[in-house]
């Protein structure tokens, strides 16, 4: 949380004093009179991928793992006792046919039942309510189960009995209240009758989800997204769009419709890193495309879906043409893209628009962007993208197409990809960079000399990686410095999204990540605060900001950009001092009225570059705001060493 202190002091700070140190003072001109070009509303956004248990076990608030018994080992995540059988006959959900039958254990002193371990345990908050639901039937028309939440020592924390009163599949739901906070609970269900029962889609959600929705999102994690005020929301990946093989690629059609009938998929991140295998990592698709679109709307971001372009993960199928769909066989993939546009924007008379309406959203989602492929490269990609572009332009010229420049920010493949994007007239090119702090600082001027002609740029995945790949202040400061360059070049850089977004502290494959969590808590990294400061001070137009007529992009370790917000009547000056020295800066705000002006200085600073926010110490490095005044059009300030500063001046 930002603390706001109010100090009023005049920044007509001792002129002679300033003159004495004039050699060290940086003179920066900001031209308020002539805004250069507009900043797109999509400029600062977020990118969600189901990596690090970001969806199941993370943002998606379901607490039961393998709720439909569809994992390849059908009882993974469950411990059974007594007389339990996995069956598929007379299934309720055709695409998730497995269910369990609990039958009498054969003696009144014995029990039949099953426990679910949840995702890294089931964590309960004291006095919170949890909605337990399942589908059930019984052959005789009358049976019962007992549902318990138990702790590690098998003590019953709370329980309820459910009478199963139908021979047909029927949904049952109860609310369980947790008597205390327990990090590592389990869900236990056992037969409480001599008659057998069949159970399917066993689910447990907190009642208090984001916006109170059933099948909802974890409130704290969704709030951390909303508080970023993102302008664009890229989903669902990332490499999971491609899959290890095409069978396991992300197929959006499997992620919509009734939640119980969305088929399970593997997660591409299960076995990616040999030092961190997660054999229980699957995608339930409970958080699917409908939920992604609704979330975009909730947080005010433009939805930006990524669709598979006929390529399986190129890293995992290096140069293996057989792993991909032949260019001549792309038709179903293209149809998926066209149908997705219909799902988002079509009216209720269309097949997919009708489904969207039935799911609860009659109004269109107003989709404007579509990314074809994730992080693709080479001829394999270009020849497939070409077919997509042709079909999309013909049927949906209103949709902006985003192509990929591959995994590296430079090199042979990058140059080839860019040339192809120009040839194919993609609207935006998605560039990715996971690099060290030195790269981020050295590349703050990356876009200053870019070709101003089409296509525009989407920095779709980036994060500064320090040697042991932690989120720390050094990484955040380097990103802040680099982002002055994105902002300065907002005429061509129209979107940027940090990656990855989420990581479960016990289930991560990849770091750094923007938001970390366990089952009960979450923490916003220092990097999160950088993103938030940019997004909440995005402005509407870029202002020319120079020292000695040059962009401020690393000389003496200073990085600066400025914008004006014509709607809010404010100017935002952003400046990073990446050095270990204090630096004096004298802004001349050309066009500013005479008289006294108020401004807010928001500072993100740490003495220790390795400082980080953790679950135990979540507010180690957070922005601090204070208010000051200055006179006329001169604002002088001493910048702390290693600091990211945002000055907000009301006009
Ligand atoms: O963000 C993690 C991964 O990095 C993404 O899935 C992929 O697109 C990139 O290689």
mmCIF file of C-alpha atoms in Angstrom, residues 12 21 108 112 156 213 219 226 237-238 243 256 368 384 395 440 453 523 561 634 649:
data_model
loop_
_atom_site.group_PDB
_atom_site.id
_atom_site.type_symbol
_atom_site.label_atom_id
_atom_site.label_comp_id
_atom_site.label_asym_id
_atom_site.label_seq_id
_atom_site.Cartn_x
_atom_site.Cartn_y
_atom_site.Cartn_z
ATOM 1 C CA UNK A 12 12.918 27.323 -4.886
ATOM 2 C CA UNK A 21 26.589 21.996 -8.064
ATOM 3 C CA UNK A 108 -20.871 -52.018 9.719
ATOM 4 C CA UNK A 112 -15.817 -46.762 2.123
ATOM 5 C CA UNK A 156 -12.827 -33.510 11.679
ATOM 6 C CA UNK A 213 -19.115 -15.970 -8.794
ATOM 7 C CA UNK A 219 -10.367 -13.031 -4.795
ATOM 8 C CA UNK A 226 -7.500 -5.442 -11.263
ATOM 9 C CA UNK A 237 -0.327 -18.585 -23.144
ATOM 10 C CA UNK A 238 2.526 -18.948 -23.795
ATOM 11 C CA UNK A 243 1.425 -27.980 -26.326
ATOM 12 C CA UNK A 256 -16.234 -23.326 -22.993
ATOM 13 C CA UNK A 368 -10.365 -6.452 -31.512
ATOM 14 C CA UNK A 384 1.278 -20.971 -41.697
ATOM 15 C CA UNK A 395 -13.618 -12.612 -43.189
ATOM 16 C CA UNK A 440 17.451 -4.008 -20.005
ATOM 17 C CA UNK A 453 6.184 2.159 -40.595
ATOM 18 C CA UNK A 523 2.414 -11.066 -2.548
ATOM 19 C CA UNK A 561 10.011 9.672 -20.178
ATOM 20 C CA UNK A 634 11.029 24.790 -12.897
ATOM 21 C CA UNK A 649 1.510 17.341 -11.668
#
